[in-house]
Coordinates of C-alpha atoms in Angstrom, one line a residue:
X1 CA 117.3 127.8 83.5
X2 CA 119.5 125.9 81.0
X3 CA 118.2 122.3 80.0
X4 CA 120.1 119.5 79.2
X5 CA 118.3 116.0 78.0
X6 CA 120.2 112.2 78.7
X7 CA 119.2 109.3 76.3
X8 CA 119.1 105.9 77.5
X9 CA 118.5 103.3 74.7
X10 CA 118.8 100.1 76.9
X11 CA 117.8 96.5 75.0
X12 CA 114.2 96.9 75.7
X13 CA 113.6 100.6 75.6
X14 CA 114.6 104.7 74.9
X15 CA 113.9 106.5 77.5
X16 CA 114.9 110.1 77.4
X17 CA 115.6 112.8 80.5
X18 CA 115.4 116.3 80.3
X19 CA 117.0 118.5 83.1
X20 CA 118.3 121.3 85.3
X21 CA 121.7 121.9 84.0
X22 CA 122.6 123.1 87.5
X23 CA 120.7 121.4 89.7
X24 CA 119.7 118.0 87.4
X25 CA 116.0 118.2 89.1
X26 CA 114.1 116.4 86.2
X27 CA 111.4 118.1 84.0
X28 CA 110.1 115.9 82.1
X29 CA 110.3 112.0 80.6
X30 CA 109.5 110.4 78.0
X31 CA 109.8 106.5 76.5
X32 CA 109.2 104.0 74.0
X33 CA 109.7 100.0 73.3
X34 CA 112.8 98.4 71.2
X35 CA 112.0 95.3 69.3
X36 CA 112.4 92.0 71.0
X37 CA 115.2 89.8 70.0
X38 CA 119.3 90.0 70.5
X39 CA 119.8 91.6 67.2
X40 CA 118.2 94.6 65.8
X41 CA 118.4 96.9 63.1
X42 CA 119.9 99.9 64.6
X43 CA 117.1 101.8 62.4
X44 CA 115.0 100.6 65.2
X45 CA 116.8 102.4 68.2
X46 CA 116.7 105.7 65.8
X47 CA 112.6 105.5 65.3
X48 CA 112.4 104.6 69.5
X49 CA 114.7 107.7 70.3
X50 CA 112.1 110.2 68.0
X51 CA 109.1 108.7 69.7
X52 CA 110.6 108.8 73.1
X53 CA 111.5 112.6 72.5
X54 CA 108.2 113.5 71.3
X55 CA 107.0 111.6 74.2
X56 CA 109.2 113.6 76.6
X57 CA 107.6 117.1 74.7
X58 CA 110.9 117.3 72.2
X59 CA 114.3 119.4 72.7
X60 CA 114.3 122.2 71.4
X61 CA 114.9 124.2 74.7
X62 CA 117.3 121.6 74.9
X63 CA 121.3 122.9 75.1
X64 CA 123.3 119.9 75.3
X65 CA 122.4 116.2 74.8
X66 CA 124.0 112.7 75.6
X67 CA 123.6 108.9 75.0
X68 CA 124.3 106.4 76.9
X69 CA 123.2 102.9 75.5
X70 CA 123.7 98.9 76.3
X71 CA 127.3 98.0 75.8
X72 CA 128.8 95.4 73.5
X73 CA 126.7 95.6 70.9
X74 CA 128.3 95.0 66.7
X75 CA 127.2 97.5 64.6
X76 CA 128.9 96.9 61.0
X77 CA 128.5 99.8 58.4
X78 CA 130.1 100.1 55.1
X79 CA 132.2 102.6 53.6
X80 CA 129.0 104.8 53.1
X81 CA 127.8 104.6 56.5
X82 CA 124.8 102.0 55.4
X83 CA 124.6 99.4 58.4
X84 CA 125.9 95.6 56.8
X85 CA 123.3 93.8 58.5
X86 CA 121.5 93.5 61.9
X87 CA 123.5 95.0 65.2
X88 CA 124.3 91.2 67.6
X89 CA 123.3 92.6 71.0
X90 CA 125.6 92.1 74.5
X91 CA 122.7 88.7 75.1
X92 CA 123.2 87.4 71.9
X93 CA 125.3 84.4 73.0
X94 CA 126.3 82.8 69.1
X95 CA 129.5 83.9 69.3
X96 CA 130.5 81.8 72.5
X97 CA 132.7 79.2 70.6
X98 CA 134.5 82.3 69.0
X99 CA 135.1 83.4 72.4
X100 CA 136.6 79.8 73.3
X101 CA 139.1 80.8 70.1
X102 CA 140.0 83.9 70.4
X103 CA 141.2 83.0 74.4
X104 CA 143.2 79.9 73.1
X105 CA 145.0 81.9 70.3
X106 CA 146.8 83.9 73.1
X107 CA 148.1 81.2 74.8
X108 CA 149.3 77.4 74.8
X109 CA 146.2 76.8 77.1
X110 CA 143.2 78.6 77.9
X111 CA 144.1 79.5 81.3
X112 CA 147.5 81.3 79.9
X113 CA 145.3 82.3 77.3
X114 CA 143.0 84.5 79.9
X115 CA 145.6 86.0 81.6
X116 CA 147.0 87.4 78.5
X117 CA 143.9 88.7 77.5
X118 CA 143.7 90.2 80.7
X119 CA 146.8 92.1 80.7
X120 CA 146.4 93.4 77.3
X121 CA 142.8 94.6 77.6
X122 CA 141.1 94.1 81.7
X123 CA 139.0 91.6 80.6
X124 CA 138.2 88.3 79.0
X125 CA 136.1 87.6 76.6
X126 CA 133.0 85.7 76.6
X127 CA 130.1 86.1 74.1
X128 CA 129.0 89.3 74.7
X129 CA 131.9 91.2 73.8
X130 CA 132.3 92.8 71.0
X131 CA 135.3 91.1 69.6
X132 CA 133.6 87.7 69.5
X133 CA 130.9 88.9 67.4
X134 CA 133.9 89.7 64.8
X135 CA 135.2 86.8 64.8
X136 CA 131.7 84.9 64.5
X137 CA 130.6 87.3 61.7
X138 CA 134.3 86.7 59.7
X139 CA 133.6 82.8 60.6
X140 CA 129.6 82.8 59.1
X141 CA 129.1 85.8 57.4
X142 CA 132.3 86.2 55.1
X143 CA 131.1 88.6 52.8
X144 CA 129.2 91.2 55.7
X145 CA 132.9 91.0 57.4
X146 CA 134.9 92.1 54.5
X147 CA 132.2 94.9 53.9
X148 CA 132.7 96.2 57.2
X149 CA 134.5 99.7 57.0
X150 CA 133.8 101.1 60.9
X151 CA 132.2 99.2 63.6
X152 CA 130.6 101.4 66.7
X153 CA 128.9 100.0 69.7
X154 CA 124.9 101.5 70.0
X155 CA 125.5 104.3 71.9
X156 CA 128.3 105.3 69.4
X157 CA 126.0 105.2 66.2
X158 CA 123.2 106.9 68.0
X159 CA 125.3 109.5 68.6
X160 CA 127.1 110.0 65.3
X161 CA 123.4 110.1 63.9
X162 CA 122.7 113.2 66.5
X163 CA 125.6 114.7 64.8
X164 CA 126.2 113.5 61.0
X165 CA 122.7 114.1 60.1
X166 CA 120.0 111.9 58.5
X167 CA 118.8 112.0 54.7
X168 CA 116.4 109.8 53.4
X169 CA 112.5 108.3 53.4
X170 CA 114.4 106.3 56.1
X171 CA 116.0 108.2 58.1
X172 CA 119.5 106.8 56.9
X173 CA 122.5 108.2 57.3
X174 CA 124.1 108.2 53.6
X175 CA 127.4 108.8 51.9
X176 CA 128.6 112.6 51.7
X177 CA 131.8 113.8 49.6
X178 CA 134.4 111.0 49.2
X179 CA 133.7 107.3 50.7
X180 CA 134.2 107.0 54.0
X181 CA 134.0 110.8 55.4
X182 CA 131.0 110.4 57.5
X183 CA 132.3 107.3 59.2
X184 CA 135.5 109.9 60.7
X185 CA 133.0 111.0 62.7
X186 CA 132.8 108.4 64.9
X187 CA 132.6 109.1 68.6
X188 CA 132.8 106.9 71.3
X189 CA 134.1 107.4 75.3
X190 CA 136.4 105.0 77.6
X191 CA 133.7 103.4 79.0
X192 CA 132.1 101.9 76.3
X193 CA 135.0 101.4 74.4
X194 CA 136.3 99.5 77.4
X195 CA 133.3 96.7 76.9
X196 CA 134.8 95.9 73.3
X197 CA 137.9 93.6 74.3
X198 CA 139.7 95.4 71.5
X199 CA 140.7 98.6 74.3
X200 CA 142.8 98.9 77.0
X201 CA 141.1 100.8 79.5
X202 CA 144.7 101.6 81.6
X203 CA 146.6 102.7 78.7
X204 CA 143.6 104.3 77.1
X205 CA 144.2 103.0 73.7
X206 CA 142.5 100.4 71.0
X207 CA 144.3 97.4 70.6
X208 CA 144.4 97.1 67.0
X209 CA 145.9 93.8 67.0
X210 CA 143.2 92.4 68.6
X211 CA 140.4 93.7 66.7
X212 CA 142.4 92.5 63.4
X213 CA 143.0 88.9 65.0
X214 CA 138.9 88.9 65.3
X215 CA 137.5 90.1 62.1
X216 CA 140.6 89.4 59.7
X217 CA 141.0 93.3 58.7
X218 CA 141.5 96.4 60.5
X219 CA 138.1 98.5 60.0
X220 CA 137.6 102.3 61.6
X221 CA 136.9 102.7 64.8
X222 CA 135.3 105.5 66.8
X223 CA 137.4 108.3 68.8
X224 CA 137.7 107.5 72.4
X225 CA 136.7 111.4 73.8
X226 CA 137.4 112.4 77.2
X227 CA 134.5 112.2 79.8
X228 CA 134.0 115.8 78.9
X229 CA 134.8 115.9 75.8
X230 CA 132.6 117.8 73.2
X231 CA 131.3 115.3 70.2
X232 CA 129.7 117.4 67.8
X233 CA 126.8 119.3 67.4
X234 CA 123.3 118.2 66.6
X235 CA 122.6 118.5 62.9
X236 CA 120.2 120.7 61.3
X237 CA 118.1 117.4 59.9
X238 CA 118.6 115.3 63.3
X239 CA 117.5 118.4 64.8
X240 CA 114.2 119.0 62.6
X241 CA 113.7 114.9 62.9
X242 CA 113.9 115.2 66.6
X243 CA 112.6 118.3 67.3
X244 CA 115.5 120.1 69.0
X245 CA 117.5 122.8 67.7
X246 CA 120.2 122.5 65.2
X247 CA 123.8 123.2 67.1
X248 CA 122.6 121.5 70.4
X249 CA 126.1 119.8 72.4
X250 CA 126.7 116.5 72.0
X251 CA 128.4 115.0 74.8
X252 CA 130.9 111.8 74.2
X253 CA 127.9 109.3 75.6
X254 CA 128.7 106.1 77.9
X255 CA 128.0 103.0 78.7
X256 CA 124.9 101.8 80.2
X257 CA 126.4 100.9 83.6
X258 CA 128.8 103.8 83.5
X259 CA 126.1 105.9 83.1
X260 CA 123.7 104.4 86.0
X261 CA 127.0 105.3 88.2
X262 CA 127.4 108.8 87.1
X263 CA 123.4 109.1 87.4
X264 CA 123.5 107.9 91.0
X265 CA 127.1 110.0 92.3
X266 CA 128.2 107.0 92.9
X267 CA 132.1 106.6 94.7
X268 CA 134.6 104.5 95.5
X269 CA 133.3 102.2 98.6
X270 CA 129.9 102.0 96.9
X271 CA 128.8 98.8 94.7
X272 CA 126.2 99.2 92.4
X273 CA 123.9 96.4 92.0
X274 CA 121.6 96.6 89.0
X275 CA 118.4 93.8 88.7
X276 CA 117.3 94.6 85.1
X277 CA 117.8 92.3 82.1
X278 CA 121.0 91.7 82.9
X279 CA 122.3 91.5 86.8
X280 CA 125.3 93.8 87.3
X281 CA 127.6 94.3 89.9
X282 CA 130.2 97.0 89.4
X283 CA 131.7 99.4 91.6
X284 CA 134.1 103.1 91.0
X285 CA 137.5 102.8 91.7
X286 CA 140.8 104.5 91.2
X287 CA 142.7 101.8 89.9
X288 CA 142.0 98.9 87.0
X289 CA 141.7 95.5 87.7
X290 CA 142.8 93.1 85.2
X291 CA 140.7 89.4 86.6
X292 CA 142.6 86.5 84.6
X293 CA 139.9 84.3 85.5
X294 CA 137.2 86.4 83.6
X295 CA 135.0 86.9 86.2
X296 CA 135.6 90.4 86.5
X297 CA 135.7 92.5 83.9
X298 CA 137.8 95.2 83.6
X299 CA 135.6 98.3 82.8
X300 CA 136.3 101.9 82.0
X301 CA 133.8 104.5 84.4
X302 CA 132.3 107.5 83.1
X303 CA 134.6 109.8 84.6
X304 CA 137.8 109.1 84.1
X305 CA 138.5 106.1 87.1
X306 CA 137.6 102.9 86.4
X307 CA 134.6 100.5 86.8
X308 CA 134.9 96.3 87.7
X309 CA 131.9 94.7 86.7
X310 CA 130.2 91.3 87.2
X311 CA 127.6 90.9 84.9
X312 CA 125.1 88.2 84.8
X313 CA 122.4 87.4 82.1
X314 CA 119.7 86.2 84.4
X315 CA 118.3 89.0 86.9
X316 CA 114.5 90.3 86.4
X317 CA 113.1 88.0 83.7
X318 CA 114.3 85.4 85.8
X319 CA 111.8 86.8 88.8
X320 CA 108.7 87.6 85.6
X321 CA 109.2 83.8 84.8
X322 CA 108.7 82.6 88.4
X323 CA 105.6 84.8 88.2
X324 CA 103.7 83.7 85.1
X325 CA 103.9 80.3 86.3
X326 CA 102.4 80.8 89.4
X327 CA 99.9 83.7 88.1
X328 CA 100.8 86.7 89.7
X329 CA 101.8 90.0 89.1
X330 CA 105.3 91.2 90.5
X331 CA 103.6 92.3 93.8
X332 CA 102.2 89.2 94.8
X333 CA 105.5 87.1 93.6
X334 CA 106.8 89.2 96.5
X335 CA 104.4 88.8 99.1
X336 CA 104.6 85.2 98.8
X337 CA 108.8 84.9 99.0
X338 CA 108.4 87.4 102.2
X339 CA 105.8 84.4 103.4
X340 CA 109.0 82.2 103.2
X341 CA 111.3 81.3 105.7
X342 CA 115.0 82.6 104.6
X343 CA 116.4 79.6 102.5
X344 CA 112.8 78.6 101.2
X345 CA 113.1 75.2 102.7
X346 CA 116.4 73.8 101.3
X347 CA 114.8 74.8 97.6
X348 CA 117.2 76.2 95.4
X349 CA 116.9 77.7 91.8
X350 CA 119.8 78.2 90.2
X351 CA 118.7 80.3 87.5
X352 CA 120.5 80.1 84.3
X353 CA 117.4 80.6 82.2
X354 CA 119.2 82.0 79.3
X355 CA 122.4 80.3 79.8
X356 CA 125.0 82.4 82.1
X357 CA 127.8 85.0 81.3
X358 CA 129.0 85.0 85.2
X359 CA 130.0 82.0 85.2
X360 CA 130.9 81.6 81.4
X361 CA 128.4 78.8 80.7
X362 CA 126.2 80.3 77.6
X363 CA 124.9 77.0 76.8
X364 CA 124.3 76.4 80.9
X365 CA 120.4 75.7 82.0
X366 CA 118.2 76.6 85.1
X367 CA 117.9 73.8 87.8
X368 CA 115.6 73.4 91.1
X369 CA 117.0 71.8 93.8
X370 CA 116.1 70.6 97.1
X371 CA 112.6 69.9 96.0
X372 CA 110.4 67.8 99.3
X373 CA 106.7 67.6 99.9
X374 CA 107.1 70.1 102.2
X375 CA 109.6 73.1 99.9
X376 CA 107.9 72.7 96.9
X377 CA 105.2 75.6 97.8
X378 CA 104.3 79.0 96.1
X379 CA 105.8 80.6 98.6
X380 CA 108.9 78.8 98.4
X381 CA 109.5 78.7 94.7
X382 CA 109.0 82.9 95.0
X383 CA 111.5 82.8 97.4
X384 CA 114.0 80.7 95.9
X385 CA 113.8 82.6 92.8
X386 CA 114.6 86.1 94.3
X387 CA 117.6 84.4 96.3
X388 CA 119.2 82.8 93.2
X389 CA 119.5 85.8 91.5
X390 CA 120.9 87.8 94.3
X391 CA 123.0 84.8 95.1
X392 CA 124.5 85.1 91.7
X393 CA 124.9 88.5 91.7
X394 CA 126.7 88.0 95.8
X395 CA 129.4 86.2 93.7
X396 CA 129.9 88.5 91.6
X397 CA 130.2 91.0 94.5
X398 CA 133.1 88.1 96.5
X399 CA 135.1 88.8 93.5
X400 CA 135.4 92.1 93.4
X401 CA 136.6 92.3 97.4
X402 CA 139.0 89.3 96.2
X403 CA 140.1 91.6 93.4
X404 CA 140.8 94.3 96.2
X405 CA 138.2 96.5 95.4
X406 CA 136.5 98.2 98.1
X407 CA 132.9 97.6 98.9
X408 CA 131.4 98.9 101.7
X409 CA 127.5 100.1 101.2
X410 CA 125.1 98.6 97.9
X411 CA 123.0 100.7 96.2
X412 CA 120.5 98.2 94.3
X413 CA 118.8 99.7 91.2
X414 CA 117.2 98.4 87.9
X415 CA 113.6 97.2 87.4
X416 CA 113.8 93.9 89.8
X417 CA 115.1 96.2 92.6
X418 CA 111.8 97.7 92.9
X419 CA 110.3 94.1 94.6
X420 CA 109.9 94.2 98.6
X421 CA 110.8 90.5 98.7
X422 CA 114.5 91.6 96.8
X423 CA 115.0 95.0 98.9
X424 CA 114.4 93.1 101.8
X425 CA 116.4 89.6 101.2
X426 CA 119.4 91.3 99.5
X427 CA 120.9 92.2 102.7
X428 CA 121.1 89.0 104.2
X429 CA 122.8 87.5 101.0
X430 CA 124.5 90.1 99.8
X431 CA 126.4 91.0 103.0
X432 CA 126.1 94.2 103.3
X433 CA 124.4 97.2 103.7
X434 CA 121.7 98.6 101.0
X435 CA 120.7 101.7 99.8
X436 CA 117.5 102.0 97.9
X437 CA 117.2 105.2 95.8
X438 CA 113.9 106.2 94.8
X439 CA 112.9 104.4 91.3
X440 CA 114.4 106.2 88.2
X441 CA 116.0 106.2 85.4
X442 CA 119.6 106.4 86.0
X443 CA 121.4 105.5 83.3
X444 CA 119.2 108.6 81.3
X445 CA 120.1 110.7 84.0
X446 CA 123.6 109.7 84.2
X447 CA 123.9 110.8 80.1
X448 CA 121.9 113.9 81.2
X449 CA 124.4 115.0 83.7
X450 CA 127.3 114.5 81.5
X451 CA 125.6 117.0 78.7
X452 CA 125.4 119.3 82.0
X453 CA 129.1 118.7 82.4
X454 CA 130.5 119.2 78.9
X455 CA 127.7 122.3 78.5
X456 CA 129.5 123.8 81.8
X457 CA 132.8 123.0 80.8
X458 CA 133.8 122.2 84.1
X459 CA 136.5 120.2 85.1
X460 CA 134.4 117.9 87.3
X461 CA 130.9 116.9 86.9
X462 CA 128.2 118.6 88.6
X463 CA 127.0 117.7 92.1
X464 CA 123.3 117.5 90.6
X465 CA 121.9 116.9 94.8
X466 CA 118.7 116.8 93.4
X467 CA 119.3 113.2 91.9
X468 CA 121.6 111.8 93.8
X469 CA 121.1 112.9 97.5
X470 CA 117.3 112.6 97.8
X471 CA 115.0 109.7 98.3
X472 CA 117.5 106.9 99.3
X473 CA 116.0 104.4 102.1
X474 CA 118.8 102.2 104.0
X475 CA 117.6 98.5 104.4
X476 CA 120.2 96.4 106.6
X477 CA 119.7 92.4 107.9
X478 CA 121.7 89.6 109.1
X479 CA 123.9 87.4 106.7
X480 CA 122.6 84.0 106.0
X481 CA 125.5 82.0 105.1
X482 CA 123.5 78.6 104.7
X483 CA 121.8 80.1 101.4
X484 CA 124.6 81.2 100.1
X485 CA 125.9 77.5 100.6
X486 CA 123.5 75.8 99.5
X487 CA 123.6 77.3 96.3
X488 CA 127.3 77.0 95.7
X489 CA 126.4 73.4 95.8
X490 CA 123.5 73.2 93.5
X491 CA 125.0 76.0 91.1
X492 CA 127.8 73.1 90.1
X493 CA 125.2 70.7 89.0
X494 CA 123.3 72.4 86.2
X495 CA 123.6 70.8 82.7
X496 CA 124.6 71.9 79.6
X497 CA 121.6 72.6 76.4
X498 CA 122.7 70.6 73.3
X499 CA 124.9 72.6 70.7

């Protein structure tokens, strides 16, 4: 039986995969924690992937291996491959005035603005891209942006460590033959590169022009591989660090939400609905969208087609919140929204905890709404919690049919999806039906099943049934417009925190 592992270094944790090549029936798991914060030395995602193998019993009946990782994130390194300074995660939101600029330098107003950015790349920015975080570190950190020779994304350095080797007390990779020959190395796949706002995910190409407008120079960039595209081999010293065998495939890695799609076989027709850190709503489809009002944004899948995705910042820490201040665990903050009627009583949270990405408001905060004798209850702030989030995320899922995407079935994931009160309440405001798949790590085992697919060589990915056909529960229920309503309305009140 041939083994293949998937990685998934999310923003709180590595967890790592190993599977049936043929069949992707798991064998074994293994995790461990990422610092806290929104940004990180990528040092740190190196040290979590080690312990996570050795958690996971290492790889060296491993045969192919690849990463998929949060998107967005900067990673700056110099002409010897050193890391400039700290990597700015996709929820670090610093760089929303540069976001502002960047939009109004393609226009003679910010709406013309958006629309251009739109055409040339599927999306707009906001703060988590990529290319605002250049222009905020050529703004504030003058000297870091003119020693930037390459920038990657996380999954892209991860990867290029797999395969450059490491040297060093700490684990660093460090400068071999002339200056700059590690960094050609660089790997990186359409979906990922498609999170940047310097790619265009229809033409398939950087847009160079755009990364020099943000950061002032032209630095290297990785190599956008096909989905099946072979990105190296491991190195003997990765290989002895990780324990795995030296010459183990690397596949081209993805996204974190292209991965979760490939992970759960997902097709066109299905929306993926992710309650983790983030709230995501994408779904697979044959052709690009390109969303001037920024709403959408124009993503790259993992295959080849294409992936529009509505992200939001505030999805499961929004429900752990509502918990710790009423003292209970996850299971009991969802036995007391089920105790609620739907709507909790005309109370509304609008739940911009963090500020919001979906609408772009990264200086937005939470409000309550609707607040009586009679709402303000336990059971009723549980409840309005779980339906603010999936009221979020059910506009994100409006624009995508607007955008002529087809949605016709949900299949909710991430951490949050594992609460009874969200299975059972996203129905009713989301609109459609749901499928539950069992708990698992999907974006690990999306990574895993591409390492099966560029081990087989294959055309097409494998089927892996043993993943994506099993343990899926169908939850259906009756819309309830008035909720949906209600928080339109209170969604337009929130204020802004003080710059």
């Amino acid at each position: 039986m041939a083994l293949v592992a998937g990685v998934d270094s999310s923003t709180q944790s590595c967890k790592v995969v190993v599977c049936d090549a043929a069949t992707g029936a798991i064998q074994r798991t293994g995790s461990a924690s990422h610092p806290a914060g929104t940004q990180v030395d990528p040092q740190a995602w190196w040290n979590a992937l080690r312990s996570a193998i050795q958690a996971a019993g290492g790889l060296g009946d491993v045969e192919a291996i690849a990463v998929a990782s949060q998107q967005h994130g900067m990673v700056c390194l110099d002409e010897d491959g050193v890391v400039v300074r700290p990597a700015l995660l996709w929820n670090d939101t610093r760089s929303a005035a540069a976001a502002t600029e960047l939009i109004a330098e393609l226009g003679p107003d910010l709406e013309a603005g958006r629309a251009a950015w739109a055409r040339a790349v599927g999306s707009v920015p906001v703060a988590s891209f990529t290319v605002t975080k250049l222009r905020w570190l050529a703004e504030h950190e003058p000297a870091a942006a003119a020693a930037t020779a390459a920038v990657a994304l996380p999954h892209d350095w991860l990867t290029w460590r797999l395969a450059v080797g490491v040297s060093g007390a700490a684990g660093r990779a460090g400068p071999a033959g002339p200056a700059g020959a590690r960094l050609d190395s660089l790997i990186t796949d359409r979906s990922d590169a498609s999170g940047t706002g310097y790619f265009d995910p229809s033409g398939g190409c950087y847009r160079r022009d755009l990364l020099r407008r943000a950061l002032g120079h032209e630095p290297r960039l990785p190599e956008v591989l096909a989905a099946n595209g072979v990105a190296g081999e491991l190195a003997a010293s990765s290989a002895e660090a990780l324990g795995a065998r030296a010459g183990t495939v690397i596949g081209p890695g993805c996204g974190d939400n292209a991965g979760a799609a490939l992970g759960l076989g997902a097709r066109t027709g299905d929306v993926v609905v992710s309650i983790g850190t983030s709230g995501v709503v994408s779904a697979v489809s044959a052709t690009a969208t390109a969303d001037p009002t920024g709403i959408i944004a124009g993503f790259a899948d993992a295959t080849g087609q294409f992936l529009p995705l509505v992200c939001t910042l505030n999805a499961a820490r929004v429900l752990d919140a509502v918990a710790r201040l009423l003292g209970v665990g996850p299971g009991e903050l969802a036995e007391l929204a089920l105790r609620a009627q739907p709507g909790a009583g005309g109370l509304v949270l609008v739940p911009y905890l963090q500020g919001e990405r979906t609408p772009d408001r990264p200086t937005a905060t939470g409000a309550l709404h609707g607040i009586t004798f009679g709402s303000l209850t336990r059971e009723g702030l549980a409840r309005a919690a779980v339906e603010g989030v999936l009221c979020g995320l059910a506009d994100g899922l409006d624009a995508l049919r607007a955008s002529g995407v087809t949605c016709e079935r949900v299949r909710l994931v991430g951490g949050g999806a594992r609460s009874a009160a969200v299975q059972r309440i996203a129905p009713s405001v989301l609109g459609l039906p749901v499928l539950v798949p069992d708990p698992g790590e999907y974006v690990a085992i999306g990574a895993a099943r591409q390492a099966a697919w560029v081990h087989s060589g294959a055309a097409e990915a494998p089927a892996w049934t043993a993943t994506t056909a099993t343990g899926v529960r169908r939850i259906g229920g009756d819309p309830e417009p008035g909720v949906r309503q209600r928080y339109a309305e209170a969604r337009e009140t929130v204020l802004e925190r003080p710059r």
